[in-house]
mmCIF file with all atom_site columns, C-alpha atoms in Angstrom:
data_model
loop_
_atom_site.group_PDB
_atom_site.id
_atom_site.type_symbol
_atom_site.label_atom_id
_atom_site.label_alt_id
_atom_site.label_comp_id
_atom_site.label_asym_id
_atom_site.label_entity_id
_atom_site.label_seq_id
_atom_site.pdbx_PDB_ins_code
_atom_site.Cartn_x
_atom_site.Cartn_y
_atom_site.Cartn_z
_atom_site.occupancy
_atom_site.B_iso_or_equiv
_atom_site.pdbx_formal_charge
_atom_site.auth_seq_id
_atom_site.auth_comp_id
_atom_site.auth_asym_id
_atom_site.auth_atom_id
_atom_site.pdbx_PDB_model_num
ATOM 1   C CA . GLY L 1 1   ? 158.557 139.547 66.965 1.00 0.00 ? 23  GLY L CA 1
ATOM 2   C CA . PRO L 1 2   ? 161.642 137.732 68.216 1.00 0.00 ? 24  PRO L CA 1
ATOM 3   C CA . TRP L 1 3   ? 159.962 134.364 67.517 1.00 0.00 ? 25  TRP L CA 1
ATOM 4   C CA . SER L 1 4   ? 160.560 135.055 63.825 1.00 0.00 ? 26  SER L CA 1
ATOM 5   C CA . ASN L 1 5   ? 164.328 134.816 64.315 1.00 0.00 ? 27  ASN L CA 1
ATOM 6   C CA . LEU L 1 6   ? 165.294 131.628 62.435 1.00 0.00 ? 28  LEU L CA 1
ATOM 7   C CA . ALA L 1 7   ? 168.652 131.557 64.236 1.00 0.00 ? 29  ALA L CA 1
ATOM 8   C CA . LEU L 1 8   ? 166.886 130.609 67.483 1.00 0.00 ? 30  LEU L CA 1
ATOM 9   C CA . PRO L 1 9   ? 166.012 126.978 68.276 1.00 0.00 ? 31  PRO L CA 1
ATOM 10  C CA . ALA L 1 10  ? 162.422 126.030 67.428 1.00 0.00 ? 32  ALA L CA 1
ATOM 11  C CA . GLU L 1 11  ? 161.587 125.411 71.089 1.00 0.00 ? 33  GLU L CA 1
ATOM 12  C CA . GLU L 1 12  ? 162.735 128.916 72.039 1.00 0.00 ? 34  GLU L CA 1
ATOM 13  C CA . ARG L 1 13  ? 160.791 130.510 69.186 1.00 0.00 ? 35  ARG L CA 1
ATOM 14  C CA . ALA L 1 14  ? 157.655 128.613 70.211 1.00 0.00 ? 36  ALA L CA 1
ATOM 15  C CA . ARG L 1 15  ? 158.083 129.631 73.870 1.00 0.00 ? 37  ARG L CA 1
ATOM 16  C CA . LEU L 1 16  ? 158.444 133.298 72.907 1.00 0.00 ? 38  LEU L CA 1
ATOM 17  C CA . LEU L 1 17  ? 155.406 133.203 70.630 1.00 0.00 ? 39  LEU L CA 1
ATOM 18  C CA . VAL L 1 18  ? 153.126 131.373 73.057 1.00 0.00 ? 40  VAL L CA 1
ATOM 19  C CA . GLY L 1 19  ? 154.214 133.788 75.787 1.00 0.00 ? 41  GLY L CA 1
ATOM 20  C CA . LYS L 1 20  ? 152.725 136.670 73.777 1.00 0.00 ? 42  LYS L CA 1
ATOM 21  C CA . MET L 1 21  ? 149.409 134.925 73.026 1.00 0.00 ? 43  MET L CA 1
ATOM 22  C CA . THR L 1 22  ? 146.204 135.571 74.912 1.00 0.00 ? 44  THR L CA 1
ATOM 23  C CA . GLN L 1 23  ? 144.211 132.629 76.235 1.00 0.00 ? 45  GLN L CA 1
ATOM 24  C CA . GLN L 1 24  ? 141.580 133.208 73.534 1.00 0.00 ? 46  GLN L CA 1
ATOM 25  C CA . GLU L 1 25  ? 144.238 133.157 70.801 1.00 0.00 ? 47  GLU L CA 1
ATOM 26  C CA . LYS L 1 26  ? 145.632 129.890 72.153 1.00 0.00 ? 48  LYS L CA 1
ATOM 27  C CA . LEU L 1 27  ? 142.178 128.315 72.291 1.00 0.00 ? 49  LEU L CA 1
ATOM 28  C CA . SER L 1 28  ? 141.409 129.447 68.741 1.00 0.00 ? 50  SER L CA 1
ATOM 29  C CA . LEU L 1 29  ? 144.243 127.220 67.489 1.00 0.00 ? 51  LEU L CA 1
ATOM 30  C CA . LEU L 1 30  ? 142.715 124.109 69.053 1.00 0.00 ? 52  LEU L CA 1
ATOM 31  C CA . HIS L 1 31  ? 139.593 123.938 66.922 1.00 0.00 ? 53  HIS L CA 1
ATOM 32  C CA . GLY L 1 32  ? 138.310 124.795 63.504 1.00 0.00 ? 54  GLY L CA 1
ATOM 33  C CA . ASN L 1 33  ? 135.468 127.037 62.511 1.00 0.00 ? 55  ASN L CA 1
ATOM 34  C CA . PRO L 1 34  ? 132.809 126.876 65.236 1.00 0.00 ? 56  PRO L CA 1
ATOM 35  C CA . ASN L 1 35  ? 130.094 127.139 62.555 1.00 0.00 ? 57  ASN L CA 1
ATOM 36  C CA . ARG L 1 36  ? 130.455 123.740 60.885 1.00 0.00 ? 58  ARG L CA 1
ATOM 37  C CA . GLU L 1 37  ? 127.637 124.567 58.469 1.00 0.00 ? 59  GLU L CA 1
ATOM 38  C CA . CYS L 1 38  ? 129.680 127.238 56.700 1.00 0.00 ? 60  CYS L CA 1
ATOM 39  C CA . GLN L 1 39  ? 130.488 126.322 53.100 1.00 0.00 ? 61  GLN L CA 1
ATOM 40  C CA . CYS L 1 40  ? 131.724 129.641 51.796 1.00 0.00 ? 62  CYS L CA 1
ATOM 41  C CA . ASN L 1 41  ? 134.487 129.973 49.243 1.00 0.00 ? 63  ASN L CA 1
ATOM 42  C CA . HIS L 1 42  ? 135.945 133.328 50.192 1.00 0.00 ? 64  HIS L CA 1
ATOM 43  C CA . SER L 1 43  ? 136.956 133.243 53.880 1.00 0.00 ? 65  SER L CA 1
ATOM 44  C CA . GLN L 1 44  ? 139.917 131.554 55.556 1.00 0.00 ? 66  GLN L CA 1
ATOM 45  C CA . THR L 1 45  ? 137.610 130.552 58.406 1.00 0.00 ? 67  THR L CA 1
ATOM 46  C CA . CYS L 1 46  ? 135.418 128.259 56.334 1.00 0.00 ? 68  CYS L CA 1
ATOM 47  C CA . ALA L 1 47  ? 136.478 127.892 52.716 1.00 0.00 ? 69  ALA L CA 1
ATOM 48  C CA . TYR L 1 48  ? 138.342 124.599 53.191 1.00 0.00 ? 70  TYR L CA 1
ATOM 49  C CA . VAL L 1 49  ? 137.635 121.134 54.593 1.00 0.00 ? 71  VAL L CA 1
ATOM 50  C CA . GLY L 1 50  ? 139.503 122.047 57.789 1.00 0.00 ? 72  GLY L CA 1
ATOM 51  C CA . ASN L 1 51  ? 140.191 125.560 59.004 1.00 0.00 ? 73  ASN L CA 1
ATOM 52  C CA . VAL L 1 52  ? 142.079 127.107 61.877 1.00 0.00 ? 74  VAL L CA 1
ATOM 53  C CA . ALA L 1 53  ? 141.870 130.888 61.938 1.00 0.00 ? 75  ALA L CA 1
ATOM 54  C CA . SER L 1 54  ? 144.954 133.067 61.851 1.00 0.00 ? 76  SER L CA 1
ATOM 55  C CA . VAL L 1 55  ? 146.267 135.300 64.618 1.00 0.00 ? 77  VAL L CA 1
ATOM 56  C CA . PRO L 1 56  ? 147.156 138.380 62.552 1.00 0.00 ? 78  PRO L CA 1
ATOM 57  C CA . ARG L 1 57  ? 148.414 140.348 65.558 1.00 0.00 ? 79  ARG L CA 1
ATOM 58  C CA . LEU L 1 58  ? 151.303 137.882 65.921 1.00 0.00 ? 80  LEU L CA 1
ATOM 59  C CA . GLY L 1 59  ? 151.759 136.967 62.271 1.00 0.00 ? 81  GLY L CA 1
ATOM 60  C CA . ILE L 1 60  ? 150.338 133.437 62.657 1.00 0.00 ? 82  ILE L CA 1
ATOM 61  C CA . PRO L 1 61  ? 148.819 132.400 59.319 1.00 0.00 ? 83  PRO L CA 1
ATOM 62  C CA . PRO L 1 62  ? 145.603 130.399 59.022 1.00 0.00 ? 84  PRO L CA 1
ATOM 63  C CA . ILE L 1 63  ? 145.741 126.637 58.628 1.00 0.00 ? 85  ILE L CA 1
ATOM 64  C CA . THR L 1 64  ? 143.710 125.789 55.534 1.00 0.00 ? 86  THR L CA 1
ATOM 65  C CA . MET L 1 65  ? 143.442 122.011 55.225 1.00 0.00 ? 87  MET L CA 1
ATOM 66  C CA . ASN L 1 66  ? 141.823 120.422 52.235 1.00 0.00 ? 88  ASN L CA 1
ATOM 67  C CA . ASP L 1 67  ? 141.128 116.939 50.927 1.00 0.00 ? 89  ASP L CA 1
ATOM 68  C CA . GLY L 1 68  ? 142.648 114.910 49.685 1.00 0.00 ? 90  GLY L CA 1
ATOM 69  C CA . PRO L 1 69  ? 145.009 112.222 48.587 1.00 0.00 ? 91  PRO L CA 1
ATOM 70  C CA . GLN L 1 70  ? 143.747 112.338 44.988 1.00 0.00 ? 92  GLN L CA 1
ATOM 71  C CA . GLY L 1 71  ? 143.847 116.108 44.561 1.00 0.00 ? 93  GLY L CA 1
ATOM 72  C CA . PHE L 1 72  ? 142.026 119.242 45.636 1.00 0.00 ? 94  PHE L CA 1
ATOM 73  C CA . ARG L 1 73  ? 138.389 118.631 46.560 1.00 0.00 ? 95  ARG L CA 1
ATOM 74  C CA . ASP L 1 74  ? 136.354 121.714 45.660 1.00 0.00 ? 96  ASP L CA 1
ATOM 75  C CA . ASP L 1 75  ? 132.644 121.205 46.155 1.00 0.00 ? 97  ASP L CA 1
ATOM 76  C CA . GLN L 1 76  ? 132.060 124.926 45.573 1.00 0.00 ? 98  GLN L CA 1
ATOM 77  C CA . HIS L 1 77  ? 133.584 124.908 42.086 1.00 0.00 ? 99  HIS L CA 1
ATOM 78  C CA . PRO L 1 78  ? 132.822 121.592 40.365 1.00 0.00 ? 100 PRO L CA 1
ATOM 79  C CA . ALA L 1 79  ? 135.051 120.554 37.468 1.00 0.00 ? 101 ALA L CA 1
ATOM 80  C CA . THR L 1 80  ? 137.876 122.936 38.433 1.00 0.00 ? 102 THR L CA 1
ATOM 81  C CA . THR L 1 81  ? 140.303 120.382 39.890 1.00 0.00 ? 103 THR L CA 1
ATOM 82  C CA . THR L 1 82  ? 142.859 118.280 38.073 1.00 0.00 ? 104 THR L CA 1
ATOM 83  C CA . ALA L 1 83  ? 141.900 114.598 37.880 1.00 0.00 ? 105 ALA L CA 1
ATOM 84  C CA . TRP L 1 84  ? 145.197 113.132 39.113 1.00 0.00 ? 106 TRP L CA 1
ATOM 85  C CA . PRO L 1 85  ? 146.017 109.431 38.821 1.00 0.00 ? 107 PRO L CA 1
ATOM 86  C CA . SER L 1 86  ? 144.981 107.539 41.937 1.00 0.00 ? 108 SER L CA 1
ATOM 87  C CA . GLY L 1 87  ? 147.511 106.623 44.601 1.00 0.00 ? 109 GLY L CA 1
ATOM 88  C CA . LEU L 1 88  ? 147.171 102.954 43.676 1.00 0.00 ? 110 LEU L CA 1
ATOM 89  C CA . THR L 1 89  ? 147.819 103.804 40.024 1.00 0.00 ? 111 THR L CA 1
ATOM 90  C CA . MET L 1 90  ? 150.989 105.643 41.038 1.00 0.00 ? 112 MET L CA 1
ATOM 91  C CA . ALA L 1 91  ? 152.006 102.708 43.256 1.00 0.00 ? 113 ALA L CA 1
ATOM 92  C CA . ALA L 1 92  ? 151.621 100.336 40.307 1.00 0.00 ? 114 ALA L CA 1
ATOM 93  C CA . SER L 1 93  ? 154.231 102.356 38.434 1.00 0.00 ? 115 SER L CA 1
ATOM 94  C CA . TRP L 1 94  ? 156.943 101.668 41.075 1.00 0.00 ? 116 TRP L CA 1
ATOM 95  C CA . ASP L 1 95  ? 158.420 104.935 39.777 1.00 0.00 ? 117 ASP L CA 1
ATOM 96  C CA . GLU L 1 96  ? 159.700 107.211 42.533 1.00 0.00 ? 118 GLU L CA 1
ATOM 97  C CA . ASP L 1 97  ? 160.422 110.037 40.091 1.00 0.00 ? 119 ASP L CA 1
ATOM 98  C CA . ALA L 1 98  ? 156.868 109.919 38.756 1.00 0.00 ? 120 ALA L CA 1
ATOM 99  C CA . VAL L 1 99  ? 155.504 109.935 42.315 1.00 0.00 ? 121 VAL L CA 1
ATOM 100 C CA . LEU L 1 100 ? 157.659 112.985 43.095 1.00 0.00 ? 122 LEU L CA 1
ATOM 101 C CA . GLU L 1 101 ? 156.209 114.845 40.104 1.00 0.00 ? 123 GLU L CA 1
ATOM 102 C CA . TRP L 1 102 ? 152.689 113.712 41.081 1.00 0.00 ? 124 TRP L CA 1
ATOM 103 C CA . GLY L 1 103 ? 153.240 115.200 44.545 1.00 0.00 ? 125 GLY L CA 1
ATOM 104 C CA . LYS L 1 104 ? 154.641 118.437 43.096 1.00 0.00 ? 126 LYS L CA 1
ATOM 105 C CA . GLY L 1 105 ? 151.679 118.808 40.770 1.00 0.00 ? 127 GLY L CA 1
ATOM 106 C CA . MET L 1 106 ? 149.127 118.311 43.531 1.00 0.00 ? 128 MET L CA 1
ATOM 107 C CA . GLY L 1 107 ? 151.042 120.584 45.905 1.00 0.00 ? 129 GLY L CA 1
ATOM 108 C CA . LYS L 1 108 ? 151.153 123.323 43.275 1.00 0.00 ? 130 LYS L CA 1
ATOM 109 C CA . GLU L 1 109 ? 147.392 123.136 42.771 1.00 0.00 ? 131 GLU L CA 1
ATOM 110 C CA . PHE L 1 110 ? 146.684 123.153 46.511 1.00 0.00 ? 132 PHE L CA 1
ATOM 111 C CA . TYR L 1 111 ? 148.935 126.186 46.984 1.00 0.00 ? 133 TYR L CA 1
ATOM 112 C CA . ALA L 1 112 ? 147.339 128.020 44.064 1.00 0.00 ? 134 ALA L CA 1
ATOM 113 C CA . LYS L 1 113 ? 143.903 127.454 45.597 1.00 0.00 ? 135 LYS L CA 1
ATOM 114 C CA . GLY L 1 114 ? 144.979 128.821 48.984 1.00 0.00 ? 136 GLY L CA 1
ATOM 115 C CA . SER L 1 115 ? 145.350 125.592 50.920 1.00 0.00 ? 137 SER L CA 1
ATOM 116 C CA . ASN L 1 116 ? 148.481 125.133 53.012 1.00 0.00 ? 138 ASN L CA 1
ATOM 117 C CA . VAL L 1 117 ? 147.772 121.559 54.167 1.00 0.00 ? 139 VAL L CA 1
ATOM 118 C CA . GLN L 1 118 ? 146.953 118.685 51.818 1.00 0.00 ? 140 GLN L CA 1
ATOM 119 C CA . LEU L 1 119 ? 145.087 115.909 53.622 1.00 0.00 ? 141 LEU L CA 1
ATOM 120 C CA . GLY L 1 120 ? 147.101 113.289 51.811 1.00 0.00 ? 142 GLY L CA 1
ATOM 121 C CA . PRO L 1 121 ? 148.806 111.239 50.559 1.00 0.00 ? 143 PRO L CA 1
ATOM 122 C CA . GLY L 1 122 ? 146.900 108.115 51.548 1.00 0.00 ? 144 GLY L CA 1
ATOM 123 C CA . LEU L 1 123 ? 149.242 105.374 52.759 1.00 0.00 ? 145 LEU L CA 1
ATOM 124 C CA . CYS L 1 124 ? 147.091 102.613 54.243 1.00 0.00 ? 146 CYS L CA 1
ATOM 125 C CA . LEU L 1 125 ? 147.863 99.048  53.322 1.00 0.00 ? 147 LEU L CA 1
ATOM 126 C CA . ALA L 1 126 ? 145.369 97.257  51.076 1.00 0.00 ? 148 ALA L CA 1
ATOM 127 C CA . ARG L 1 127 ? 144.604 94.265  53.283 1.00 0.00 ? 149 ARG L CA 1
ATOM 128 C CA . ILE L 1 128 ? 140.850 93.969  52.642 1.00 0.00 ? 150 ILE L CA 1
ATOM 129 C CA . PRO L 1 129 ? 140.131 93.782  48.906 1.00 0.00 ? 151 PRO L CA 1
ATOM 130 C CA . ARG L 1 130 ? 136.607 95.175  49.294 1.00 0.00 ? 152 ARG L CA 1
ATOM 131 C CA . ASN L 1 131 ? 137.789 98.368  51.000 1.00 0.00 ? 153 ASN L CA 1
ATOM 132 C CA . GLY L 1 132 ? 136.222 101.114 48.927 1.00 0.00 ? 154 GLY L CA 1
ATOM 133 C CA . ARG L 1 133 ? 139.233 103.383 49.388 1.00 0.00 ? 155 ARG L CA 1
ATOM 134 C CA . ASN L 1 134 ? 142.075 101.075 48.359 1.00 0.00 ? 156 ASN L CA 1
ATOM 135 C CA . PHE L 1 135 ? 142.449 103.118 45.168 1.00 0.00 ? 157 PHE L CA 1
ATOM 136 C CA . GLU L 1 136 ? 143.650 106.096 47.257 1.00 0.00 ? 158 GLU L CA 1
ATOM 137 C CA . TYR L 1 137 ? 146.611 104.375 48.838 1.00 0.00 ? 159 TYR L CA 1
ATOM 138 C CA . LEU L 1 138 ? 150.227 104.454 47.655 1.00 0.00 ? 160 LEU L CA 1
ATOM 139 C CA . SER L 1 139 ? 151.127 101.236 49.451 1.00 0.00 ? 161 SER L CA 1
ATOM 140 C CA . GLY L 1 140 ? 148.994 98.758  47.575 1.00 0.00 ? 162 GLY L CA 1
ATOM 141 C CA . GLU L 1 141 ? 149.559 95.473  49.390 1.00 0.00 ? 163 GLU L CA 1
ATOM 142 C CA . ASP L 1 142 ? 153.268 96.080  49.947 1.00 0.00 ? 164 ASP L CA 1
ATOM 143 C CA . PRO L 1 143 ? 154.469 97.909  53.079 1.00 0.00 ? 165 PRO L CA 1
ATOM 144 C CA . TYR L 1 144 ? 157.952 98.417  51.640 1.00 0.00 ? 166 TYR L CA 1
ATOM 145 C CA . LEU L 1 145 ? 156.515 99.965  48.483 1.00 0.00 ? 167 LEU L CA 1
ATOM 146 C CA . GLY L 1 146 ? 154.462 102.299 50.664 1.00 0.00 ? 168 GLY L CA 1
ATOM 147 C CA . TYR L 1 147 ? 157.572 103.172 52.656 1.00 0.00 ? 169 TYR L CA 1
ATOM 148 C CA . ARG L 1 148 ? 159.505 104.042 49.490 1.00 0.00 ? 170 ARG L CA 1
ATOM 149 C CA . LEU L 1 149 ? 156.736 105.951 47.673 1.00 0.00 ? 171 LEU L CA 1
ATOM 150 C CA . ALA L 1 150 ? 155.555 107.977 50.676 1.00 0.00 ? 172 ALA L CA 1
ATOM 151 C CA . GLN L 1 151 ? 158.860 109.833 50.650 1.00 0.00 ? 173 GLN L CA 1
ATOM 152 C CA . PRO L 1 152 ? 158.839 111.313 47.127 1.00 0.00 ? 174 PRO L CA 1
ATOM 153 C CA . ALA L 1 153 ? 155.096 112.025 47.325 1.00 0.00 ? 175 ALA L CA 1
ATOM 154 C CA . ILE L 1 154 ? 155.573 114.068 50.491 1.00 0.00 ? 176 ILE L CA 1
ATOM 155 C CA . ARG L 1 155 ? 158.736 115.758 49.224 1.00 0.00 ? 177 ARG L CA 1
ATOM 156 C CA . GLY L 1 156 ? 156.839 116.763 46.096 1.00 0.00 ? 178 GLY L CA 1
ATOM 157 C CA . ILE L 1 157 ? 153.828 118.159 47.951 1.00 0.00 ? 179 ILE L CA 1
ATOM 158 C CA . GLN L 1 158 ? 155.947 119.996 50.511 1.00 0.00 ? 180 GLN L CA 1
ATOM 159 C CA . SER L 1 159 ? 158.246 121.443 47.851 1.00 0.00 ? 181 SER L CA 1
ATOM 160 C CA . GLN L 1 160 ? 155.266 123.624 46.917 1.00 0.00 ? 182 GLN L CA 1
ATOM 161 C CA . LYS L 1 161 ? 154.884 125.232 50.391 1.00 0.00 ? 183 LYS L CA 1
ATOM 162 C CA . VAL L 1 162 ? 152.074 122.865 51.348 1.00 0.00 ? 184 VAL L CA 1
ATOM 163 C CA . VAL L 1 163 ? 152.205 120.525 54.347 1.00 0.00 ? 185 VAL L CA 1
ATOM 164 C CA . ALA L 1 164 ? 151.502 116.884 53.471 1.00 0.00 ? 186 ALA L CA 1
ATOM 165 C CA . ASN L 1 165 ? 149.353 115.061 56.019 1.00 0.00 ? 187 ASN L CA 1
ATOM 166 C CA . ALA L 1 166 ? 149.741 111.291 55.592 1.00 0.00 ? 188 ALA L CA 1
ATOM 167 C CA . LYS L 1 167 ? 146.507 109.448 56.218 1.00 0.00 ? 189 LYS L CA 1
ATOM 168 C CA . HIS L 1 168 ? 144.210 107.828 57.201 1.00 0.00 ? 190 HIS L CA 1
ATOM 169 C CA . TRP L 1 169 ? 145.075 105.846 60.305 1.00 0.00 ? 191 TRP L CA 1
ATOM 170 C CA . VAL L 1 170 ? 147.507 103.008 60.833 1.00 0.00 ? 192 VAL L CA 1
ATOM 171 C CA . MET L 1 171 ? 145.469 99.774  60.439 1.00 0.00 ? 193 MET L CA 1
ATOM 172 C CA . ASN L 1 172 ? 142.570 101.566 58.743 1.00 0.00 ? 194 ASN L CA 1
ATOM 173 C CA . ASN L 1 173 ? 141.710 98.847  56.257 1.00 0.00 ? 195 ASN L CA 1
ATOM 174 C CA . GLN L 1 174 ? 137.994 99.186  55.733 1.00 0.00 ? 196 GLN L CA 1
ATOM 175 C CA . GLU L 1 175 ? 135.307 101.801 55.362 1.00 0.00 ? 197 GLU L CA 1
ATOM 176 C CA . THR L 1 176 ? 132.575 99.668  56.919 1.00 0.00 ? 198 THR L CA 1
ATOM 177 C CA . ALA L 1 177 ? 132.221 100.842 60.543 1.00 0.00 ? 199 ALA L CA 1
ATOM 178 C CA . ARG L 1 178 ? 135.648 102.514 60.329 1.00 0.00 ? 200 ARG L CA 1
ATOM 179 C CA . ASP L 1 179 ? 134.860 104.886 63.193 1.00 0.00 ? 201 ASP L CA 1
ATOM 180 C CA . ASN L 1 180 ? 134.176 102.113 65.682 1.00 0.00 ? 202 ASN L CA 1
ATOM 181 C CA . VAL L 1 181 ? 135.715 98.874  64.390 1.00 0.00 ? 203 VAL L CA 1
ATOM 182 C CA . SER L 1 182 ? 138.230 97.214  66.716 1.00 0.00 ? 204 SER L CA 1
ATOM 183 C CA . GLU L 1 183 ? 141.618 96.922  65.012 1.00 0.00 ? 205 GLU L CA 1
ATOM 184 C CA . GLU L 1 184 ? 143.472 94.434  67.183 1.00 0.00 ? 206 GLU L CA 1
ATOM 185 C CA . VAL L 1 185 ? 146.818 93.618  65.590 1.00 0.00 ? 207 VAL L CA 1
ATOM 186 C CA . ASP L 1 186 ? 149.827 92.021  67.259 1.00 0.00 ? 208 ASP L CA 1
ATOM 187 C CA . GLU L 1 187 ? 153.036 94.000  67.610 1.00 0.00 ? 209 GLU L CA 1
ATOM 188 C CA . ARG L 1 188 ? 155.072 92.107  64.997 1.00 0.00 ? 210 ARG L CA 1
ATOM 189 C CA . THR L 1 189 ? 152.383 92.533  62.343 1.00 0.00 ? 211 THR L CA 1
ATOM 190 C CA . ARG L 1 190 ? 152.062 96.235  63.130 1.00 0.00 ? 212 ARG L CA 1
ATOM 191 C CA . TYR L 1 191 ? 155.813 96.782  62.720 1.00 0.00 ? 213 TYR L CA 1
ATOM 192 C CA . GLU L 1 192 ? 156.211 94.589  59.644 1.00 0.00 ? 214 GLU L CA 1
ATOM 193 C CA . MET L 1 193 ? 153.024 95.471  57.760 1.00 0.00 ? 215 MET L CA 1
ATOM 194 C CA . TYR L 1 194 ? 151.272 98.605  58.960 1.00 0.00 ? 216 TYR L CA 1
ATOM 195 C CA . TYR L 1 195 ? 153.920 101.021 60.234 1.00 0.00 ? 217 TYR L CA 1
ATOM 196 C CA . PRO L 1 196 ? 156.414 101.108 57.314 1.00 0.00 ? 218 PRO L CA 1
ATOM 197 C CA . PRO L 1 197 ? 154.405 103.398 54.986 1.00 0.00 ? 219 PRO L CA 1
ATOM 198 C CA . PHE L 1 198 ? 153.886 105.880 57.828 1.00 0.00 ? 220 PHE L CA 1
ATOM 199 C CA . GLU L 1 199 ? 157.535 105.572 58.875 1.00 0.00 ? 221 GLU L CA 1
ATOM 200 C CA . GLY L 1 200 ? 158.417 106.515 55.301 1.00 0.00 ? 222 GLY L CA 1
ATOM 201 C CA . ALA L 1 201 ? 156.282 109.616 55.667 1.00 0.00 ? 223 ALA L CA 1
#
């Protein structure tokens, strides 16, 4: 349809596309597979960690999100995923070129396995040493390092036709009670410590 015309502004293309969608098609893009128990490995509606079905009539592809910041999680096919260096290991290198290649390698594997969104890289700041997920994060304890390394990691992933989804949350520093802990941080600390890695993304 006309929404495929790359010469048009993105807003115009979106307006044209949404104008052709039925209410059911619109609603289908707001949630994943309604059957959360599905763990198949052959259907775009349930083969990944997060799934949004396609709208073939309008040429809208599925969204196939998969974990994670350390590489492709594949519970259906154990021992078939590359064991990439952890984000913290890459951060310790301070090597932007190496981080770019790390991102490219992961993006290539995600694309080859049918995923178009990598739920990563992990960018949270390591502020609590006992956080069980510090190893995932490119920032280490340094917000500027996270800011610098987020960029080549994301460029690398996205160079392989895979969307990089920086995670987890700003100020997510612990796994204990992470879904309901109160993260009360003053504005200066947020801007100086917690936002830079995500701004880099």
